[in-house]
Amino acid sequence: MEELRAILHSIIKNQEETNAKISELNLQLSAKIGETNARIDALDVKIDKVEARLSEKIDKVDARLSAKIDEVDARLSEKIDKVDARLSEKTDTLGAKISALDSKSDDVNTSLGAKIDFLDARLDRAHLSLQSQIDDVGADVRHIKRSMRLFENDMDTTLDRIKRLEDYMAKHPE
């Protein structure tokens, strides 16, 4: 019986030691969890700072891009207005020339064939002038389209730079 008591006492002592070790390990684990949570909180603060700086930089780039777009839009509008004004002026001039030719055509219809030949030659010159003016307008339109393509290329390059900056910021947080 004494032996059973000694075994029982030994078992109880071992259980108390095991419980003490478990408590000690729980305290250590709780401390580690606390340290990990503190590190996570510190990383969250850093992430928030990086996001704020990145957002600020994106806003600056967006503002600059908006200004550039507005500037290009204004220049294109100005060029289109100039082309439109020139085209209207040339259309009015051609309208006046055509009116003059119509008036003369009425007079010529009652006269000789030589006068008709003269007016035909004059009409050919007017058509050549009109074609030349149309060619000028076409050249202006091609120039505007080229300017737009260059602007689009600049925009693509800027967007690529922004993407690279974002990638860099994601890979190298401060």
PDB file of C-alpha atoms in Angstrom:
ATOM      1  CA  MET A   1       0.000   0.000   0.000  1.00  0.00           C
ATOM      2  CA  GLU A   2       2.877   2.250   0.781  1.00  0.00           C
ATOM      3  CA  GLU A   3       4.176   1.512  -2.675  1.00  0.00           C
ATOM      4  CA  LEU A   4       0.865   2.547  -4.235  1.00  0.00           C
ATOM      5  CA  ARG A   5       0.929   5.767  -2.262  1.00  0.00           C
ATOM      6  CA  ALA A   6       4.456   6.510  -3.455  1.00  0.00           C
ATOM      7  CA  ILE A   7       3.420   5.817  -7.066  1.00  0.00           C
ATOM      8  CA  LEU A   8       0.319   7.964  -6.655  1.00  0.00           C
ATOM      9  CA  HIS A   9       2.381  10.718  -5.055  1.00  0.00           C
ATOM     10  CA  SER A  10       4.901  10.445  -7.916  1.00  0.00           C
ATOM     11  CA  ILE A  11       2.083  10.634 -10.509  1.00  0.00           C
ATOM     12  CA  ILE A  12       0.578  13.702  -8.793  1.00  0.00           C
ATOM     13  CA  LYS A  13       4.009  15.356  -8.613  1.00  0.00           C
ATOM     14  CA  ASN A  14       4.646  14.600 -12.325  1.00  0.00           C
ATOM     15  CA  GLN A  15       1.213  16.011 -13.205  1.00  0.00           C
ATOM     16  CA  GLU A  16       1.941  19.191 -11.202  1.00  0.00           C
ATOM     17  CA  GLU A  17       5.323  19.573 -12.965  1.00  0.00           C
ATOM     18  CA  THR A  18       3.642  18.977 -16.346  1.00  0.00           C
ATOM     19  CA  ASN A  19       0.966  21.587 -15.532  1.00  0.00           C
ATOM     20  CA  ALA A  20       3.696  24.040 -14.462  1.00  0.00           C
ATOM     21  CA  LYS A  21       5.568  23.438 -17.760  1.00  0.00           C
ATOM     22  CA  ILE A  22       2.317  23.879 -19.742  1.00  0.00           C
ATOM     23  CA  SER A  23       1.651  27.171 -17.915  1.00  0.00           C
ATOM     24  CA  GLU A  24       5.202  28.335 -18.611  1.00  0.00           C
ATOM     25  CA  LEU A  25       4.886  27.378 -22.304  1.00  0.00           C
ATOM     26  CA  ASN A  26       1.499  29.159 -22.498  1.00  0.00           C
ATOM     27  CA  LEU A  27       3.105  32.326 -21.070  1.00  0.00           C
ATOM     28  CA  GLN A  28       5.968  32.095 -23.584  1.00  0.00           C
ATOM     29  CA  LEU A  29       3.511  31.493 -26.439  1.00  0.00           C
ATOM     30  CA  SER A  30       1.384  34.459 -25.315  1.00  0.00           C
ATOM     31  CA  ALA A  31       4.519  36.643 -25.255  1.00  0.00           C
ATOM     32  CA  LYS A  32       5.484  35.497 -28.761  1.00  0.00           C
ATOM     33  CA  ILE A  33       1.941  36.159 -30.030  1.00  0.00           C
ATOM     34  CA  GLY A  34       2.092  39.641 -28.464  1.00  0.00           C
ATOM     35  CA  GLU A  35       5.433  40.348 -30.175  1.00  0.00           C
ATOM     36  CA  THR A  36       4.074  39.091 -33.502  1.00  0.00           C
ATOM     37  CA  ASN A  37       0.958  41.243 -33.173  1.00  0.00           C
ATOM     38  CA  ALA A  38       3.143  44.277 -32.378  1.00  0.00           C
ATOM     39  CA  ARG A  39       5.235  43.606 -35.498  1.00  0.00           C
ATOM     40  CA  ILE A  40       2.063  43.219 -37.578  1.00  0.00           C
ATOM     41  CA  ASP A  41       0.761  46.534 -36.213  1.00  0.00           C
ATOM     42  CA  ALA A  42       4.076  48.211 -37.072  1.00  0.00           C
ATOM     43  CA  LEU A  43       3.909  46.782 -40.599  1.00  0.00           C
ATOM     44  CA  ASP A  44       0.307  48.038 -40.946  1.00  0.00           C
ATOM     45  CA  VAL A  45       1.515  51.536 -40.012  1.00  0.00           C
ATOM     46  CA  LYS A  46       4.314  51.315 -42.601  1.00  0.00           C
ATOM     47  CA  ILE A  47       1.872  50.059 -45.243  1.00  0.00           C
ATOM     48  CA  ASP A  48      -0.488  52.941 -44.482  1.00  0.00           C
ATOM     49  CA  LYS A  49       2.382  55.432 -44.863  1.00  0.00           C
ATOM     50  CA  VAL A  50       3.485  53.891 -48.170  1.00  0.00           C
ATOM     51  CA  GLU A  51      -0.113  53.868 -49.446  1.00  0.00           C
ATOM     52  CA  ALA A  52      -0.510  57.539 -48.471  1.00  0.00           C
ATOM     53  CA  ARG A  53       2.723  58.514 -50.250  1.00  0.00           C
ATOM     54  CA  LEU A  54       1.801  56.460 -53.300  1.00  0.00           C
ATOM     55  CA  SER A  55      -1.663  57.995 -53.382  1.00  0.00           C
ATOM     56  CA  GLU A  56      -0.117  61.469 -53.169  1.00  0.00           C
ATOM     57  CA  LYS A  57       2.278  60.680 -56.013  1.00  0.00           C
ATOM     58  CA  ILE A  58      -0.535  59.227 -58.119  1.00  0.00           C
ATOM     59  CA  ASP A  59      -2.590  62.373 -57.497  1.00  0.00           C
ATOM     60  CA  LYS A  60       0.351  64.550 -58.595  1.00  0.00           C
ATOM     61  CA  VAL A  61       0.873  62.487 -61.754  1.00  0.00           C
ATOM     62  CA  ASP A  62      -2.859  62.558 -62.437  1.00  0.00           C
ATOM     63  CA  ALA A  63      -2.909  66.339 -62.048  1.00  0.00           C
ATOM     64  CA  ARG A  64       0.060  66.731 -64.395  1.00  0.00           C
ATOM     65  CA  LEU A  65      -1.531  64.392 -66.942  1.00  0.00           C
ATOM     66  CA  SER A  66      -4.821  66.281 -66.725  1.00  0.00           C
ATOM     67  CA  ALA A  67      -2.987  69.544 -67.303  1.00  0.00           C
ATOM     68  CA  LYS A  68      -1.149  68.070 -70.299  1.00  0.00           C
ATOM     69  CA  ILE A  69      -4.381  66.684 -71.726  1.00  0.00           C
ATOM     70  CA  ASP A  70      -6.083  70.044 -71.289  1.00  0.00           C
ATOM     71  CA  GLU A  71      -3.125  71.783 -72.933  1.00  0.00           C
ATOM     72  CA  VAL A  72      -3.119  69.417 -75.917  1.00  0.00           C
ATOM     73  CA  ASP A  73      -6.900  69.664 -76.183  1.00  0.00           C
ATOM     74  CA  ALA A  74      -6.691  73.458 -76.211  1.00  0.00           C
ATOM     75  CA  ARG A  75      -3.979  73.428 -78.883  1.00  0.00           C
ATOM     76  CA  LEU A  76      -5.933  70.963 -81.011  1.00  0.00           C
ATOM     77  CA  SER A  77      -9.119  73.005 -80.622  1.00  0.00           C
ATOM     78  CA  GLU A  78      -7.204  76.101 -81.665  1.00  0.00           C
ATOM     79  CA  LYS A  79      -5.775  74.346 -84.721  1.00  0.00           C
ATOM     80  CA  ILE A  80      -9.169  72.925 -85.665  1.00  0.00           C
ATOM     81  CA  ASP A  81     -10.738  76.371 -85.306  1.00  0.00           C
ATOM     82  CA  LYS A  82      -8.038  77.851 -87.566  1.00  0.00           C
ATOM     83  CA  VAL A  83      -8.549  75.118 -90.167  1.00  0.00           C
ATOM     84  CA  ASP A  84     -12.315  75.569 -89.944  1.00  0.00           C
ATOM     85  CA  ALA A  85     -11.972  79.347 -90.383  1.00  0.00           C
ATOM     86  CA  ARG A  86      -9.662  78.909 -93.371  1.00  0.00           C
ATOM     87  CA  LEU A  87     -11.984  76.348 -94.874  1.00  0.00           C
ATOM     88  CA  SER A  88     -14.999  78.636 -94.385  1.00  0.00           C
ATOM     89  CA  GLU A  89     -13.108  81.528 -95.925  1.00  0.00           C
ATOM     90  CA  LYS A  90     -12.035  79.436 -98.879  1.00  0.00           C
ATOM     91  CA  THR A  91     -15.558  78.038 -99.244  1.00  0.00           C
ATOM     92  CA  ASP A  92     -16.953  81.577 -99.287  1.00  0.00           C
ATOM     93  CA  THR A  93     -14.347  82.623-101.829  1.00  0.00           C
ATOM     94  CA  LEU A  94     -15.163  79.635-103.974  1.00  0.00           C
ATOM     95  CA  GLY A  95     -18.872  80.350-103.583  1.00  0.00           C
ATOM     96  CA  ALA A  96     -18.301  83.898-104.815  1.00  0.00           C
ATOM     97  CA  LYS A  97     -16.216  82.627-107.734  1.00  0.00           C
ATOM     98  CA  ILE A  98     -18.880  80.105-108.635  1.00  0.00           C
ATOM     99  CA  SER A  99     -21.564  82.807-108.474  1.00  0.00           C
ATOM    100  CA  ALA A 100     -19.494  84.985-110.796  1.00  0.00           C
ATOM    101  CA  LEU A 101     -19.029  82.057-113.148  1.00  0.00           C
ATOM    102  CA  ASP A 102     -22.770  81.351-113.110  1.00  0.00           C
ATOM    103  CA  SER A 103     -23.488  84.951-114.014  1.00  0.00           C
ATOM    104  CA  LYS A 104     -21.034  84.873-116.857  1.00  0.00           C
ATOM    105  CA  SER A 105     -22.334  81.497-117.954  1.00  0.00           C
ATOM    106  CA  ASP A 106     -25.778  83.046-118.471  1.00  0.00           C
ATOM    107  CA  ASP A 107     -24.235  85.779-120.633  1.00  0.00           C
ATOM    108  CA  VAL A 108     -22.121  83.297-122.568  1.00  0.00           C
ATOM    109  CA  ASN A 109     -25.072  81.021-123.295  1.00  0.00           C
ATOM    110  CA  THR A 110     -26.306  83.690-125.686  1.00  0.00           C
ATOM    111  CA  SER A 111     -22.921  84.397-127.278  1.00  0.00           C
ATOM    112  CA  LEU A 112     -20.446  82.569-129.455  1.00  0.00           C
ATOM    113  CA  GLY A 113     -18.624  79.254-128.788  1.00  0.00           C
ATOM    114  CA  ALA A 114     -15.336  81.090-128.152  1.00  0.00           C
ATOM    115  CA  LYS A 115     -16.778  82.665-125.036  1.00  0.00           C
ATOM    116  CA  ILE A 116     -17.946  79.222-123.874  1.00  0.00           C
ATOM    117  CA  ASP A 117     -14.399  77.843-124.328  1.00  0.00           C
ATOM    118  CA  PHE A 118     -13.010  80.772-122.327  1.00  0.00           C
ATOM    119  CA  LEU A 119     -15.371  80.072-119.431  1.00  0.00           C
ATOM    120  CA  ASP A 120     -14.587  76.348-119.543  1.00  0.00           C
ATOM    121  CA  ALA A 121     -10.892  77.140-119.112  1.00  0.00           C
ATOM    122  CA  ARG A 122     -11.656  79.464-116.218  1.00  0.00           C
ATOM    123  CA  LEU A 123     -13.810  76.804-114.563  1.00  0.00           C
ATOM    124  CA  ASP A 124     -10.939  74.291-114.858  1.00  0.00           C
ATOM    125  CA  ARG A 125      -8.650  76.741-113.035  1.00  0.00           C
ATOM    126  CA  ALA A 126     -11.236  77.130-110.275  1.00  0.00           C
ATOM    127  CA  HIS A 127     -11.429  73.345-109.893  1.00  0.00           C
ATOM    128  CA  LEU A 128      -7.626  73.106-109.711  1.00  0.00           C
ATOM    129  CA  SER A 129      -7.586  75.834-107.073  1.00  0.00           C
ATOM    130  CA  LEU A 130     -10.275  74.023-105.108  1.00  0.00           C
ATOM    131  CA  GLN A 131      -8.333  70.757-105.330  1.00  0.00           C
ATOM    132  CA  SER A 132      -5.198  72.528-104.111  1.00  0.00           C
ATOM    133  CA  GLN A 133      -7.117  73.983-101.186  1.00  0.00           C
ATOM    134  CA  ILE A 134      -8.606  70.575-100.362  1.00  0.00           C
ATOM    135  CA  ASP A 135      -5.095  69.088-100.451  1.00  0.00           C
ATOM    136  CA  ASP A 136      -3.947  71.824 -98.018  1.00  0.00           C
ATOM    137  CA  VAL A 137      -6.771  70.971 -95.636  1.00  0.00           C
ATOM    138  CA  GLY A 138      -5.936  67.265 -95.919  1.00  0.00           C
ATOM    139  CA  ALA A 139      -2.314  67.998 -94.998  1.00  0.00           C
ATOM    140  CA  ASP A 140      -3.492  69.967 -91.940  1.00  0.00           C
ATOM    141  CA  VAL A 141      -5.730  67.078 -90.863  1.00  0.00           C
ATOM    142  CA  ARG A 142      -2.859  64.581 -91.246  1.00  0.00           C
ATOM    143  CA  HIS A 143      -0.658  66.839 -89.109  1.00  0.00           C
ATOM    144  CA  ILE A 144      -3.325  66.957 -86.400  1.00  0.00           C
ATOM    145  CA  LYS A 145      -3.685  63.153 -86.479  1.00  0.00           C
ATOM    146  CA  ARG A 146       0.094  62.777 -86.175  1.00  0.00           C
ATOM    147  CA  SER A 147       0.105  65.132 -83.191  1.00  0.00           C
ATOM    148  CA  MET A 148      -2.643  63.027 -81.581  1.00  0.00           C
ATOM    149  CA  ARG A 149      -0.647  59.812 -82.134  1.00  0.00           C
ATOM    150  CA  LEU A 150       2.440  61.417 -80.551  1.00  0.00           C
ATOM    151  CA  PHE A 151       0.324  62.524 -77.593  1.00  0.00           C
ATOM    152  CA  GLU A 152      -1.095  58.997 -77.208  1.00  0.00           C
ATOM    153  CA  ASN A 153       2.439  57.578 -77.275  1.00  0.00           C
ATOM    154  CA  ASP A 154       3.462  60.072 -74.555  1.00  0.00           C
ATOM    155  CA  MET A 155       0.425  59.029 -72.505  1.00  0.00           C
ATOM    156  CA  ASP A 156       1.304  55.315 -72.885  1.00  0.00           C
ATOM    157  CA  THR A 157       4.894  56.034 -71.816  1.00  0.00           C
ATOM    158  CA  THR A 158       3.695  57.977 -68.766  1.00  0.00           C
ATOM    159  CA  LEU A 159       1.284  55.195 -67.776  1.00  0.00           C
ATOM    160  CA  ASP A 160       4.117  52.645 -68.147  1.00  0.00           C
ATOM    161  CA  ARG A 161       6.270  54.794 -65.844  1.00  0.00           C
ATOM    162  CA  ILE A 162       3.478  54.948 -63.291  1.00  0.00           C
ATOM    163  CA  LYS A 163       3.138  51.150 -63.432  1.00  0.00           C
ATOM    164  CA  ARG A 164       6.887  50.719 -62.965  1.00  0.00           C
ATOM    165  CA  LEU A 165       6.806  53.158 -60.026  1.00  0.00           C
ATOM    166  CA  GLU A 166       3.954  51.195 -58.460  1.00  0.00           C
ATOM    167  CA  ASP A 167       5.863  47.933 -58.971  1.00  0.00           C
ATOM    168  CA  TYR A 168       9.002  49.492 -57.493  1.00  0.00           C
ATOM    169  CA  MET A 169       7.107  50.853 -54.495  1.00  0.00           C
ATOM    170  CA  ALA A 170       5.512  47.431 -53.968  1.00  0.00           C
ATOM    171  CA  LYS A 171       8.904  45.705 -54.069  1.00  0.00           C
ATOM    172  CA  HIS A 172      10.814  48.325 -52.013  1.00  0.00           C
ATOM    173  CA  PRO A 173       8.583  49.584 -49.192  1.00  0.00           C
ATOM    174  CA  GLU A 174      10.387  52.072 -47.031  1.00  0.00           C
TER     175      GLU A 174
END
